[in-house]
Coordinates of C-alpha atoms in Angstrom, one line a residue:
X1 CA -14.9 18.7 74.4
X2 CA -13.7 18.9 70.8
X3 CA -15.3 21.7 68.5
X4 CA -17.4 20.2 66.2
X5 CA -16.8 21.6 62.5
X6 CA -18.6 19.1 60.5
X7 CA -20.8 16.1 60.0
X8 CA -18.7 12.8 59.5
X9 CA -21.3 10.0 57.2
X10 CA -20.5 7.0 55.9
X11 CA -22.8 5.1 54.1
X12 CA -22.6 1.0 54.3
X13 CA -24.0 -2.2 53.7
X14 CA -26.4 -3.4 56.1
X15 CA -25.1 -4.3 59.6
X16 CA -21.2 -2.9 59.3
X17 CA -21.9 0.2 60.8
X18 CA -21.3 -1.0 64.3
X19 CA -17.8 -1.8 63.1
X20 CA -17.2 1.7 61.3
X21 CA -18.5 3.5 64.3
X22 CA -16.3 1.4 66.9
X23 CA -13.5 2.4 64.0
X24 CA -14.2 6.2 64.5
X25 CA -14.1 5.6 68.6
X26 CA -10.7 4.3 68.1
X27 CA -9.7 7.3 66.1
X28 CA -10.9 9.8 68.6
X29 CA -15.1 10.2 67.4
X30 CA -17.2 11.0 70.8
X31 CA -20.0 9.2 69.4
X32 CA -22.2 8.8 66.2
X33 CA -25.8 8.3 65.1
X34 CA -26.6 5.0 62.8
X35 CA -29.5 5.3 60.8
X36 CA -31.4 2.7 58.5
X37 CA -31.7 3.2 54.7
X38 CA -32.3 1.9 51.3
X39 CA -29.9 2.1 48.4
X40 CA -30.6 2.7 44.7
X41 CA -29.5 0.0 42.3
X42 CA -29.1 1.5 38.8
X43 CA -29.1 -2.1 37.2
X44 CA -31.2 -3.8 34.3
X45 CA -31.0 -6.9 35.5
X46 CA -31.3 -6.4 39.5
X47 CA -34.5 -4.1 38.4
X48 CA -35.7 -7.4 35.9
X49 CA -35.5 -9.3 39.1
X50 CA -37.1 -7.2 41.4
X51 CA -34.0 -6.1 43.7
X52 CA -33.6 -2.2 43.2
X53 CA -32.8 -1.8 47.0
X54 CA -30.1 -2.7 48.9
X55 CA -30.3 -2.0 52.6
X56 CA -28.0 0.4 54.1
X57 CA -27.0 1.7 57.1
X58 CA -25.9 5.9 57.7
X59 CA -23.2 6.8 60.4
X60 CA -23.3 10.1 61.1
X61 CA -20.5 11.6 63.3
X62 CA -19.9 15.5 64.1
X63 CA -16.3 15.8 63.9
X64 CA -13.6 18.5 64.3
X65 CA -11.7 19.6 60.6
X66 CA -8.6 17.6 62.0
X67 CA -10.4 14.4 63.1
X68 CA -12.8 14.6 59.9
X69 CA -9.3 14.1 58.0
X70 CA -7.6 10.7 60.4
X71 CA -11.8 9.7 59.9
X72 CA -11.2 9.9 55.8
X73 CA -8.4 8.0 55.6
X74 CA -8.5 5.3 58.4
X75 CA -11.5 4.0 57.3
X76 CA -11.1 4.2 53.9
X77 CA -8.4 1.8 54.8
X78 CA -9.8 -0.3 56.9
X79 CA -13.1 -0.8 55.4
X80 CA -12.2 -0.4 51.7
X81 CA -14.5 2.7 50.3
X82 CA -11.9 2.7 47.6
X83 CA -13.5 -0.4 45.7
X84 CA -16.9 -0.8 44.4
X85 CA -20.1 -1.5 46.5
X86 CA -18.1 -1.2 49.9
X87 CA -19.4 2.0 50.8
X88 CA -18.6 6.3 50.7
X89 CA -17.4 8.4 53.1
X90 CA -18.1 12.0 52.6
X91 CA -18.1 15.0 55.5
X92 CA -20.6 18.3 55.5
X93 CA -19.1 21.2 56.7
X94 CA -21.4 23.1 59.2
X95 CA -22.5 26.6 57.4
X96 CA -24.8 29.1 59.5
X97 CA -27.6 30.3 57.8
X98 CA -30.6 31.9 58.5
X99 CA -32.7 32.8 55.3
X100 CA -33.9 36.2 54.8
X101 CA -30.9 38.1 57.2
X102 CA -29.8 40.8 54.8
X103 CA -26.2 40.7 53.2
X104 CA -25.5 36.9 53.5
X105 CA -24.4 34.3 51.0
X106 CA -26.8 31.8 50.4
X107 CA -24.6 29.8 47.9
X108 CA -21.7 27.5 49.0
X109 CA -18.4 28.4 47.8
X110 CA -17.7 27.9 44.3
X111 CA -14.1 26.7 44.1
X112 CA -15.4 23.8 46.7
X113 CA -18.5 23.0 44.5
X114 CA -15.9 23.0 41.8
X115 CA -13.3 20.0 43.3
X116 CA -15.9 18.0 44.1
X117 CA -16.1 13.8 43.1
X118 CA -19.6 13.9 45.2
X119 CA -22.2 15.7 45.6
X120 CA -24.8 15.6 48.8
X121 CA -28.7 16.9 48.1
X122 CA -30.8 16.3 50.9
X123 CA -34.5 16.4 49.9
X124 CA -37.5 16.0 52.7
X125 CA -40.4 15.0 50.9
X126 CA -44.1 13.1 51.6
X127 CA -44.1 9.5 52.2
X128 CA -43.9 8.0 48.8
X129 CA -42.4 10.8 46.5
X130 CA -38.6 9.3 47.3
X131 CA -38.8 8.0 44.4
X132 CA -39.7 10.7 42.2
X133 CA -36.3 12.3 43.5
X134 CA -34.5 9.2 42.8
X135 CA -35.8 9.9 39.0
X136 CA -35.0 13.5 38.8
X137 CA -31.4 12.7 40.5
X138 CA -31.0 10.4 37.6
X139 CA -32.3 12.7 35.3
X140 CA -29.6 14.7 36.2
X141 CA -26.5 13.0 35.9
X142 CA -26.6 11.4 39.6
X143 CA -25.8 7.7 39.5
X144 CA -27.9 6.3 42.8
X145 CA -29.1 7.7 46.2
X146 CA -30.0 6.2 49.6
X147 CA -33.2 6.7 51.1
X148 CA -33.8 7.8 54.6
X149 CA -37.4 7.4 56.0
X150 CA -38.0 9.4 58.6
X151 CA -40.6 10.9 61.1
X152 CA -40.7 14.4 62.5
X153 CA -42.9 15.8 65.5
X154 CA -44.4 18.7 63.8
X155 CA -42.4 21.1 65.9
X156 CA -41.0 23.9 64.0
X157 CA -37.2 24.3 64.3
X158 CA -34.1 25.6 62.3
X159 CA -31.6 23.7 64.1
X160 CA -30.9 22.3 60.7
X161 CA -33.3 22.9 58.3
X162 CA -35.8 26.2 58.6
X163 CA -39.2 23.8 58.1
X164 CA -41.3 21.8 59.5
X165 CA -41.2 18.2 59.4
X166 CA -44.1 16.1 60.2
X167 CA -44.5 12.5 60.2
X168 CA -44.2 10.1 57.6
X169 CA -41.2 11.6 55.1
X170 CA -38.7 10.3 53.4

């Protein structure tokens, strides 16, 4: 059993996410989690027409540092992330944290924040008010998003996040 360092995503076009995730097999990934989404279309014309959403799909793979790196650059190759509207490939280091313990960093480190082409904000918000983020992501320099619906049990846990999630978010 590998140690698991990070969270491998991809984000693609509807129905290729079979074929990344059968990719990352062949490079050593365990396993992987595809979720549905929605991308953002920043486009006059698409939004004249009606079609600000493009379907997407979300592999998400916990990785090791070392097969994070083969993951980045065999499917960049073989699925093209390089050119426009083929997807991204981006991997979230795991950080513990548990808010309020005295002494500990909240922030990420800076000279990371600093190199970085991407950036990942992950909002949980009422069903409905994804769009509102959308806006203010905009608003702030971001050029798109995908949208993840979701649906939590109610159950506190800080697994990931410290909150609660109950049904209907996005």
């Amino acid at each position: 059993m590998m140690a698991i360092d990070s969270l491998f995503f991809t984000i693609v076009n509807r129905g290729k996410a079979n074929s990344v995730l059968h990719k990352a097999q062949e490079c050593g990934a365990e396993g992987g989690t595809i979720l549905l989404g929605e991308g953002t279309v920043q486009s006059k014309l698409l939004n004249k027409i009606g079609l600000t959403e493009i379907h997407k799909e979300i592999v998400i793979i916990p990785v090791s540092d070392q097969l994070s790196d083969k993951l980045h650059d065999e499917l960049s190759k073989a699925f093209l992330f390089h050119k426009s509207n083929k997807g991204i490939a981006f991997t979230i280091p795991f950080r513990r944290w548990k808010p309020g313990l005295p002494g500990q960093n909240e922030t990420a480190d800076s000279s990371t924040r600093e190199n970085a082409s991407y950036f990942c904000i992950v909002t949980i918000v009422d069903k409905g008010r994804s769009r509102d983020c959308i806006k203010s992501a905009r608003a702030a320099g971001a050029r798109g998003g995908t949208l993840i619906h979701g649906r939590g049990a109610g159950i506190p846990t800080d697994f990931y996040y410290p909150l609660v999630i109950e049904p209907q978010k996005d």
